[in-house]
Coordinates of C-alpha atoms in Angstrom, one line a residue:
Chain A
M1 CA 6.4 -22.6 -21.1
G2 CA 8.0 -19.5 -20.1
L3 CA 7.0 -16.1 -18.3
E4 CA 3.6 -15.3 -18.2
L5 CA 2.1 -11.8 -17.6
Y6 CA -1.8 -11.4 -17.1
L7 CA -2.1 -7.6 -18.2
D8 CA -4.9 -5.1 -19.1
L9 CA -3.3 -1.8 -20.1
L10 CA -6.2 0.2 -18.6
S11 CA -4.6 -0.4 -15.5
Q12 CA -1.9 1.3 -14.3
P13 CA 0.0 -1.3 -12.3
C14 CA -0.2 -3.2 -15.6
R15 CA 1.5 -0.5 -17.5
A16 CA 4.2 -0.4 -15.3
L17 CA 5.0 -4.2 -15.8
Y18 CA 4.5 -4.2 -19.5
I19 CA 7.0 -1.0 -19.7
F20 CA 9.4 -2.5 -17.4
A21 CA 9.6 -6.0 -19.1
R22 CA 9.7 -4.5 -22.8
T23 CA 12.1 -1.9 -21.8
N24 CA 14.5 -4.6 -20.4
N25 CA 13.8 -7.1 -23.3
I26 CA 12.5 -9.4 -20.7
P27 CA 10.8 -12.3 -22.7
F28 CA 7.1 -13.0 -21.7
E29 CA 3.9 -14.1 -23.0
F30 CA 1.3 -11.3 -22.9
K31 CA -1.8 -12.6 -21.6
H32 CA -4.3 -9.9 -22.6
V33 CA -6.9 -9.6 -20.0
E34 CA -9.9 -7.2 -20.8
L35 CA -11.3 -6.4 -17.4
M36 CA -14.2 -4.7 -19.0
K37 CA -15.4 -7.5 -21.3
G38 CA -15.8 -9.7 -18.2
E39 CA -14.1 -12.6 -19.9
W40 CA -11.8 -12.9 -16.8
W41 CA -14.9 -14.4 -14.9
R42 CA -16.8 -16.0 -18.0
R43 CA -16.0 -18.8 -20.0
G44 CA -15.7 -19.2 -23.6
E45 CA -15.8 -15.7 -25.4
P46 CA -12.4 -14.9 -27.0
P47 CA -11.5 -11.3 -26.2
R48 CA -11.4 -9.0 -29.0
N49 CA -8.2 -6.6 -28.8
P50 CA -9.0 -3.1 -29.2
P51 CA -7.0 -1.5 -32.1
G52 CA -3.5 -0.9 -31.5
A53 CA -3.3 -3.2 -28.7
P54 CA -0.4 -5.7 -28.5
R55 CA -1.3 -9.4 -29.7
G56 CA -3.0 -11.1 -26.9
V57 CA -3.4 -14.6 -26.4
L58 CA -7.2 -15.8 -27.4
G59 CA -8.9 -18.4 -26.7
P60 CA -11.4 -20.0 -24.3
G61 CA -8.9 -21.6 -21.9
L62 CA -7.8 -18.0 -20.8
T63 CA -10.3 -17.7 -18.2
E64 CA -9.4 -20.8 -16.3
E65 CA -5.8 -20.1 -16.6
F66 CA -6.4 -17.0 -15.3
R67 CA -8.4 -18.0 -12.3
K68 CA -5.8 -20.6 -11.3
V69 CA -3.2 -17.8 -11.2
N70 CA -4.8 -15.3 -9.4
M71 CA -7.3 -16.3 -6.7
L72 CA -8.3 -12.9 -6.3
M73 CA -9.0 -12.6 -10.1
K74 CA -7.5 -9.0 -10.5
V75 CA -4.7 -8.0 -12.7
P76 CA -1.6 -8.0 -12.8
A77 CA -0.6 -11.6 -12.4
L78 CA 2.4 -13.4 -13.2
K79 CA 2.9 -17.0 -14.0
D80 CA 6.5 -18.4 -14.3
G81 CA 6.6 -22.2 -14.5
S82 CA 4.5 -23.3 -11.2
F83 CA 5.2 -20.1 -9.5
T84 CA 2.5 -17.6 -9.5
L85 CA 2.5 -14.0 -7.9
A86 CA 0.3 -11.0 -7.9
E87 CA 0.6 -7.5 -6.6
S88 CA 2.6 -5.1 -9.2
I89 CA 5.5 -4.2 -6.7
A90 CA 6.2 -7.9 -6.1
I91 CA 6.2 -8.7 -9.8
L92 CA 8.5 -5.7 -10.7
L93 CA 11.0 -6.6 -7.9
Y94 CA 10.8 -10.1 -8.8
L95 CA 11.7 -9.6 -12.7
A96 CA 14.4 -7.1 -11.5
R97 CA 15.8 -9.7 -9.7
K98 CA 15.2 -12.7 -11.7
F99 CA 16.4 -10.9 -15.0
K100 CA 19.2 -9.0 -13.3
T101 CA 18.0 -5.4 -14.6
P102 CA 20.5 -2.4 -14.7
D103 CA 21.2 -1.3 -11.0
H104 CA 19.5 2.1 -11.3
W105 CA 16.1 0.5 -11.4
Y106 CA 16.5 -0.7 -8.1
P107 CA 19.9 0.4 -6.7
A108 CA 22.0 -1.9 -4.7
D109 CA 23.2 1.3 -2.8
L110 CA 21.4 0.9 0.7
Q111 CA 20.3 4.4 0.9
K112 CA 19.0 4.7 -2.7
R113 CA 17.1 1.5 -2.4
A114 CA 15.3 2.5 0.6
K115 CA 14.3 5.8 -1.1
V116 CA 12.9 3.6 -3.9
D117 CA 10.8 1.5 -1.0
E118 CA 9.9 4.7 0.8
Y119 CA 8.3 6.0 -2.6
L120 CA 6.9 2.8 -3.4
S121 CA 5.2 2.2 -0.1
W122 CA 3.8 6.1 0.3
Q123 CA 2.2 6.0 -3.3
H124 CA -0.3 3.0 -2.4
V125 CA -2.8 5.2 -0.6
N126 CA -1.5 8.6 -2.0
I127 CA -0.8 8.9 -5.5
R128 CA -2.4 5.8 -6.8
G129 CA -5.4 6.1 -4.2
K130 CA -6.1 9.6 -5.2
G131 CA -5.5 9.1 -9.0
S132 CA -7.6 6.0 -9.1
K133 CA -10.4 7.7 -7.3
L134 CA -10.6 10.6 -10.0
F135 CA -10.5 8.0 -12.7
L136 CA -13.3 6.3 -11.1
T137 CA -15.4 9.2 -10.2
K138 CA -14.9 11.1 -13.7
V139 CA -14.9 8.1 -15.9
L140 CA -16.1 4.7 -14.4
L141 CA -18.9 5.7 -12.1
P142 CA -21.0 7.7 -14.8
L143 CA -20.1 5.1 -17.4
L144 CA -21.2 1.8 -15.3
T145 CA -24.4 3.5 -13.0
G146 CA -25.5 5.7 -16.2
Q147 CA -25.8 8.6 -13.4
P148 CA -24.2 12.1 -14.2
L149 CA -21.4 13.3 -12.6
S150 CA -21.7 15.5 -9.7
P151 CA -19.6 18.4 -9.8
E152 CA -18.9 18.9 -6.3
K153 CA -17.6 15.2 -6.0
L154 CA -15.1 15.9 -8.8
E155 CA -13.9 18.9 -7.1
G156 CA -13.4 17.1 -3.8
V157 CA -11.5 14.4 -5.3
T158 CA -9.4 16.7 -7.6
E159 CA -8.6 18.5 -4.6
E160 CA -7.3 15.4 -2.6
L161 CA -5.1 14.7 -5.9
N162 CA -3.9 18.0 -6.0
V163 CA -2.8 17.8 -2.5
V164 CA -0.9 14.7 -3.1
L165 CA 0.8 15.9 -6.0
K166 CA 2.3 18.8 -4.0
Q167 CA 3.3 16.3 -1.6
F168 CA 5.0 14.4 -4.6
E169 CA 6.7 17.3 -6.1
E170 CA 8.0 18.8 -2.7
K171 CA 9.2 15.4 -0.7
F172 CA 9.8 13.1 -3.4
L173 CA 10.9 14.8 -6.7
Q174 CA 12.4 18.0 -5.4
D175 CA 14.9 19.6 -7.7
K176 CA 16.2 16.0 -8.9
P177 CA 16.0 14.7 -12.2
F178 CA 14.4 11.7 -10.9
I179 CA 13.0 10.5 -7.6
V180 CA 16.0 9.0 -6.3
G181 CA 19.0 11.2 -7.9
N182 CA 20.2 11.2 -11.8
E183 CA 18.7 7.8 -13.0
I184 CA 15.4 6.4 -13.6
S185 CA 14.3 3.8 -10.8
L186 CA 11.1 1.7 -10.1
A187 CA 9.6 4.7 -8.3
D188 CA 9.6 7.0 -11.3
L189 CA 7.9 4.3 -13.8
V190 CA 5.1 3.6 -10.7
A191 CA 4.4 7.0 -10.4
L192 CA 4.3 8.1 -14.0
V193 CA 1.7 5.2 -14.9
E194 CA -0.6 6.1 -11.8
L195 CA -0.4 10.0 -13.2
M196 CA -1.7 9.2 -16.4
Q197 CA -4.9 7.7 -15.2
P198 CA -6.3 11.1 -14.3
V199 CA -4.8 12.6 -17.6
G200 CA -7.0 9.8 -19.2
A201 CA -10.0 10.9 -17.2
G202 CA -9.2 14.2 -18.6
Y203 CA -7.4 15.9 -16.0
N204 CA -4.3 17.2 -17.7
L205 CA -2.4 17.7 -14.2
F206 CA 0.7 18.2 -16.0
E207 CA -0.3 21.5 -17.8
E208 CA 0.5 23.8 -14.9
R209 CA 3.1 21.9 -13.4
P210 CA 6.4 22.4 -15.4
K211 CA 8.6 20.7 -13.1
L212 CA 6.1 17.3 -13.1
A213 CA 5.9 18.0 -17.2
E214 CA 9.5 18.1 -17.4
W215 CA 10.1 14.8 -15.1
R216 CA 7.5 13.2 -17.3
S217 CA 9.5 13.8 -20.5
R218 CA 12.7 12.3 -18.6
V219 CA 10.6 9.2 -17.8
E220 CA 9.4 8.8 -21.4
E221 CA 12.7 9.4 -22.8
A222 CA 14.4 7.0 -20.4
V223 CA 12.0 4.0 -21.2
G224 CA 11.3 4.8 -24.9
K225 CA 8.7 7.3 -26.1
Q226 CA 7.1 4.8 -28.4
L227 CA 6.7 2.4 -26.1
C228 CA 5.3 4.6 -23.6
Q229 CA 2.9 6.0 -26.1
E230 CA 2.0 2.3 -27.0
A231 CA 1.3 1.3 -23.4
H232 CA -1.1 4.5 -22.8
E233 CA -3.0 4.3 -26.0
G234 CA -5.8 2.6 -24.3
I235 CA -6.3 4.8 -21.1
L236 CA -5.8 8.0 -23.2
N237 CA -8.9 6.8 -25.4
A238 CA -10.8 5.9 -22.0
K239 CA -13.4 8.8 -22.8
N240 CA -14.5 6.6 -25.8
L241 CA -15.5 3.6 -23.3
T242 CA -19.2 3.5 -23.8
A243 CA -21.6 1.3 -21.9
D244 CA -22.1 -0.7 -25.1
K245 CA -18.8 -1.8 -24.7
I246 CA -19.1 -3.6 -21.2
A247 CA -20.4 -6.9 -20.6
P248 CA -23.9 -6.5 -19.0
E249 CA -23.3 -9.0 -16.2
L250 CA -20.2 -6.6 -15.3
L251 CA -22.1 -3.6 -15.3
E252 CA -24.5 -5.1 -12.7
H253 CA -21.6 -6.2 -10.5
F254 CA -19.5 -3.3 -10.7
K255 CA -22.5 -0.8 -10.1
H256 CA -22.8 -2.0 -6.7
Q257 CA -19.2 -2.3 -5.8
L258 CA -18.2 1.0 -7.6
L259 CA -21.1 2.9 -5.6
K260 CA -19.4 1.6 -2.3
Q261 CA -16.0 2.5 -3.2
S262 CA -16.8 6.0 -4.4
S263 CA -18.1 7.0 -0.7
Chain B
M1 CA 25.1 9.8 17.0
G2 CA 23.9 6.4 15.9
L3 CA 20.5 5.0 14.6
E4 CA 17.3 6.9 16.1
L5 CA 14.0 5.8 15.6
Y6 CA 11.1 8.0 16.1
L7 CA 8.1 5.9 17.4
D8 CA 4.7 5.9 18.9
L9 CA 3.6 2.3 20.0
L10 CA 0.1 3.3 19.7
S11 CA 0.8 3.4 15.8
Q12 CA 0.9 -0.2 14.3
P13 CA 3.7 0.5 11.6
C14 CA 5.9 1.7 14.9
R15 CA 5.2 -1.5 16.7
S16 CA 6.4 -3.5 13.6
I17 CA 9.7 -1.7 13.4
Y18 CA 10.0 -1.7 17.4
I19 CA 9.5 -5.3 17.6
F20 CA 11.8 -6.2 14.7
A21 CA 14.7 -4.0 16.1
R22 CA 14.6 -5.3 19.6
S23 CA 14.2 -8.9 18.3
N24 CA 17.1 -8.6 16.3
N25 CA 19.1 -6.8 18.9
I26 CA 19.7 -3.7 16.6
P27 CA 21.0 -0.7 18.7
F28 CA 18.8 2.0 18.6
E29 CA 17.9 5.5 20.4
F30 CA 14.2 5.0 21.0
K31 CA 12.9 8.8 20.1
H32 CA 9.5 8.2 22.0
V33 CA 6.8 10.4 20.0
E34 CA 3.4 10.7 21.7
L35 CA 1.3 11.8 18.9
F36 CA -1.5 13.0 21.3
K37 CA 0.3 14.7 23.7
D38 CA 2.9 16.3 21.4
S39 CA 0.5 17.6 19.2
V40 CA -1.0 19.9 21.5
L41 CA -1.5 19.5 25.3
G42 CA -3.1 16.3 26.9
K43 CA -2.3 14.5 30.0
K44 CA -0.2 11.5 29.7
P45 CA -2.1 8.3 31.0
A46 CA -1.0 6.7 34.2
A47 CA 1.1 4.5 32.4
A48 CA 2.5 1.6 31.8
S49 CA 6.2 0.8 32.9
S50 CA 8.4 -0.1 30.0
A51 CA 11.8 -2.0 29.8
E52 CA 12.9 0.9 28.2
Q53 CA 13.0 4.6 29.2
P54 CA 11.8 6.3 26.8
R55 CA 12.8 9.8 26.2
T56 CA 9.5 11.8 26.0
G57 CA 9.3 15.5 25.2
P58 CA 8.4 18.1 22.7
S59 CA 11.7 17.7 20.8
N60 CA 11.1 14.3 19.6
S61 CA 8.1 15.3 17.8
E62 CA 9.8 18.0 16.2
G63 CA 12.6 15.9 15.3
A64 CA 10.1 13.6 13.6
S65 CA 8.6 16.4 11.7
K66 CA 11.9 17.4 10.3
I67 CA 12.4 13.7 8.8
S68 CA 8.9 13.3 7.3
L69 CA 7.3 16.1 6.0
L70 CA 4.2 13.8 5.7
K71 CA 3.4 11.4 8.8
K72 CA 5.5 12.1 12.0
V73 CA 5.8 8.2 12.8
P74 CA 7.7 6.0 12.3
A75 CA 10.8 7.8 11.2
L76 CA 14.6 6.9 11.0
K77 CA 17.5 8.7 11.3
D78 CA 20.8 7.2 10.7
G79 CA 23.6 9.9 10.5
D80 CA 22.6 12.1 7.9
F81 CA 20.3 9.9 6.2
T82 CA 16.6 9.8 7.1
L83 CA 13.6 7.8 6.0
A84 CA 9.9 7.2 6.4
E85 CA 7.4 4.5 5.7
C86 CA 7.5 1.5 7.4
T87 CA 8.3 -1.1 4.9
A88 CA 11.3 1.0 3.8
I89 CA 12.6 1.3 7.3
L90 CA 12.1 -2.5 7.8
L91 CA 13.8 -3.4 4.6
Y92 CA 16.6 -0.8 5.2
L93 CA 17.2 -2.2 8.8
S94 CA 17.3 -6.0 7.7
R95 CA 19.8 -5.2 5.0
K96 CA 22.1 -2.9 7.0
Y97 CA 22.0 -5.2 10.1
N98 CA 22.3 -8.6 8.0
T99 CA 19.4 -9.9 10.0
P100 CA 18.5 -13.8 9.6
D101 CA 17.5 -14.6 6.2
H102 CA 14.0 -16.0 7.2
W103 CA 12.9 -12.3 7.7
Y104 CA 13.2 -11.4 4.0
P105 CA 14.5 -14.5 2.3
S106 CA 17.3 -14.4 -0.4
D107 CA 15.2 -17.0 -2.3
I108 CA 13.6 -14.8 -5.0
Q109 CA 10.4 -16.6 -5.1
K110 CA 10.0 -16.6 -1.3
R111 CA 11.0 -12.8 -1.1
A112 CA 8.4 -12.2 -4.0
Q113 CA 5.8 -13.6 -1.5
V114 CA 6.7 -11.3 1.2
D115 CA 6.7 -8.2 -1.2
E116 CA 3.4 -9.7 -2.4
Y117 CA 1.9 -9.4 1.1
L118 CA 3.5 -6.2 2.2
S119 CA 1.8 -4.4 -0.9
W120 CA -1.6 -6.1 -0.7
H121 CA -1.6 -5.2 2.9
H122 CA -1.8 -1.4 2.4
A123 CA -5.1 -1.5 0.6
N124 CA -6.6 -4.5 2.8
I125 CA -5.7 -4.8 6.0
R126 CA -4.4 -1.4 6.9
A127 CA -7.2 0.3 5.3
N128 CA -9.6 -1.5 7.5
A129 CA -8.2 -2.2 10.8
P130 CA -7.2 1.0 12.0
K131 CA -10.7 2.4 11.5
T132 CA -12.0 0.3 14.3
M133 CA -9.8 2.6 16.5
W134 CA -11.3 5.8 15.1
I135 CA -14.6 4.6 15.5
K136 CA -14.8 3.0 18.8
V137 CA -12.3 5.4 20.4
L138 CA -11.1 8.6 18.8
I139 CA -14.0 9.7 17.2
P140 CA -16.4 9.7 20.7
L141 CA -13.3 11.1 22.4
F142 CA -12.8 14.1 20.0
T143 CA -16.5 15.0 19.0
G144 CA -18.0 13.8 22.5
Q145 CA -20.7 12.1 20.3
P146 CA -21.6 8.5 21.1
L147 CA -20.2 5.6 19.3
P148 CA -21.7 5.4 15.8
S149 CA -22.6 1.6 15.6
E150 CA -23.7 1.4 11.8
K151 CA -20.5 2.6 10.9
L152 CA -18.6 0.2 13.3
Q153 CA -20.6 -2.4 11.6
E154 CA -19.4 -1.6 8.1
V155 CA -15.9 -1.3 9.1
M156 CA -15.9 -4.9 10.7
E157 CA -17.6 -6.2 7.6
G158 CA -14.7 -4.7 5.5
L159 CA -12.3 -6.2 8.0
A160 CA -13.9 -9.6 7.8
T161 CA -13.6 -9.8 4.0
S162 CA -9.9 -8.9 4.3
L163 CA -9.3 -11.3 7.3
K164 CA -10.9 -14.1 4.8
Q165 CA -8.6 -13.4 2.0
F166 CA -5.7 -13.2 4.3
E167 CA -6.7 -16.7 5.7
E168 CA -7.4 -18.1 2.0
R169 CA -5.0 -16.6 0.0
F170 CA -1.9 -15.9 2.3
L171 CA -1.8 -17.8 5.6
Q172 CA -3.6 -20.9 4.0
D173 CA -2.3 -23.9 6.2
K174 CA 1.0 -23.0 6.5
A175 CA 2.7 -22.1 9.9
F176 CA 3.4 -18.5 8.7
I177 CA 2.7 -16.6 5.4
I178 CA 5.2 -17.5 3.5
G179 CA 6.2 -21.1 5.0
N180 CA 7.4 -22.6 8.2
E181 CA 9.1 -19.4 9.5
I182 CA 8.4 -15.9 10.4
S183 CA 9.1 -13.0 7.7
L184 CA 8.3 -9.5 7.7
A185 CA 4.9 -10.1 6.5
D186 CA 3.6 -11.9 9.6
L187 CA 5.2 -9.1 11.8
V188 CA 3.4 -6.2 9.5
A189 CA 0.1 -8.3 9.3
I190 CA -0.1 -9.0 13.3
V191 CA 0.6 -5.3 14.5
E192 CA -2.1 -4.3 12.4
L193 CA -4.6 -6.8 13.8
M194 CA -3.8 -6.3 17.2
Q195 CA -5.3 -2.6 16.9
P196 CA -9.1 -3.8 16.9
V197 CA -8.1 -6.1 19.6
G198 CA -6.9 -3.2 21.8
V199 CA -10.4 -1.4 21.2
G200 CA -12.3 -4.3 22.0
C201 CA -12.9 -5.7 18.8
D202 CA -11.3 -9.4 19.0
V203 CA -10.7 -10.5 15.4
F204 CA -9.0 -13.7 16.7
E205 CA -12.0 -14.8 18.7
D206 CA -13.8 -16.7 16.1
R207 CA -10.9 -17.6 14.1
P208 CA -9.0 -20.6 15.5
R209 CA -6.4 -20.6 12.7
L210 CA -5.7 -16.9 13.1
M211 CA -5.3 -17.5 16.6
Q212 CA -2.8 -20.2 16.1
W213 CA -0.7 -18.2 13.8
R214 CA -0.9 -15.3 16.3
R215 CA 0.8 -17.6 19.0
R216 CA 3.4 -18.8 16.6
V217 CA 4.3 -15.0 15.9
E218 CA 4.3 -14.1 19.6
E219 CA 6.7 -17.1 20.3
A220 CA 8.9 -16.5 17.4
V221 CA 9.5 -12.7 18.2
G222 CA 9.5 -13.1 22.3
K223 CA 6.3 -13.0 24.1
E224 CA 7.5 -10.6 26.6
L225 CA 8.7 -8.3 23.6
F226 CA 5.5 -8.6 22.1
F227 CA 3.5 -7.8 25.1
Q228 CA 5.7 -5.1 26.1
A229 CA 5.2 -3.3 22.5
H230 CA 1.4 -3.7 22.9
E231 CA 0.9 -2.6 26.3
M232 CA -0.2 1.0 25.3
I233 CA -2.7 -0.2 22.7
L234 CA -3.9 -3.1 25.0
N235 CA -4.6 -0.5 27.5
I236 CA -6.0 2.1 25.4
K237 CA -9.1 2.9 27.4
E238 CA -6.6 4.9 29.5
L239 CA -6.7 7.2 26.6
S240 CA -10.2 8.5 27.5
N241 CA -8.6 10.0 30.7
I242 CA -6.7 12.3 28.5
Q243 CA -7.8 15.9 28.5
I244 CA -7.7 16.9 24.9
D245 CA -6.9 20.7 24.1
P246 CA -10.0 22.3 22.5
Q247 CA -8.0 23.7 19.8
L248 CA -7.1 20.3 18.8
K249 CA -10.7 19.1 19.0
E250 CA -11.8 21.8 16.8
H251 CA -8.9 21.2 14.3
L252 CA -9.7 17.6 14.0
A253 CA -13.5 17.7 14.0
P254 CA -14.0 18.4 10.2
M255 CA -12.1 15.3 9.4
L256 CA -13.5 13.2 12.0
M257 CA -17.0 14.2 11.0
K258 CA -16.4 13.1 7.3
M259 CA -15.2 9.7 8.5
L260 CA -18.5 9.4 10.4
K261 CA -20.4 9.9 7.1

């Protein structure tokens, strides 16, 4: 059995992994985990793939397999023989090393590498944190709780995101084509997938930010526009998610969790 | 000019860098930044001696600001090269100074496990542990309001959940997070957990497995170095003797009140 990646493309880190593996022709078995369907914590029912999604692995065994791989029951997860790994950054680096991907992804040059590390570290609570929060507030919370969206709350999380976007442009991107100079690296890939989450929620943050929009085009070119589009199809249709597509026991479970998180 | 490290030992990430550099005999100039003092006025607490003579003064804070437009500490300056973010700095130092393999093993699976911990740490241990200091010390200090106990309860519960995951998923029955030897993962974890200890929430008290791990980490880096690095946080109560400039109080009050909610 070769490399297995457990992914749900609605999740930003999963998209980064998917794009990275595909663009580098890394052979892997795509284990499709559909978080909304709840089959990751329930036996038996085979998942239905949303239209346009890559072929997933169907079958009742998926849940147990997944549980063994990732005790925390979250995506993404990797299984390589008996070796299991969670956390997208760890998985990206593992793949880069194991499959000896081109240098620009994670440059051997000490200082360039450090700049990639710097972005990958900073982004956790900033771009990732605020982008996720916006998606949560605008899409998930109303969907899962049935409660209407509060405009002040949305304004608040949008402002928080705007602040980190400014920091991203001024501190990390500046006037360079990519975050670490002239070529795409893991930093750009991770940044892009995170920025697409608020876009999926209906906040087109690229609209009035020409520098960011140009950077986005460059990143998409570098990995392949079609691949990028394919990876983002689900999230860009996130507004079509309706409560009836979500497993009822999940609705209950998440209601409580998300209300806590959103405060 | 050699390597400069801008550090405030009240800050957890700064402690991990300080311990790592000293433990590996990496020569550096310690640019001591005192976040409270340098932000506005504040009386320095009757401190604690250190083996090193830290150079204090407003210039270190300015220097740090130039490096990182974001947070001031930790920050690294190596000739013209500047760097922020603890993980990035630790990795840079380990590579540049070729530190012993166990810190960041060349074996790709072991290395991946260190990366895995360092990543998980951000949204979990590091999200919860620092709040204990805010709630127990800083908020009362800055707002003059008494300790909000329900808030502390909430934070301690969040921290307990993270600690449970830490023990069950990462540490398990091993000596260190990735096996038999200390790595960057253990160092980054321990400094974070010492923050609640410093403010009187001893997370090691009812957790013998964690306590034993802590002892092993102290031994591995050197007990004297470990306690020297933690001297300030373990004497944090001295901080309440600081006179905070009213301007600073006013500036921070809205943010602090938000945290209280």
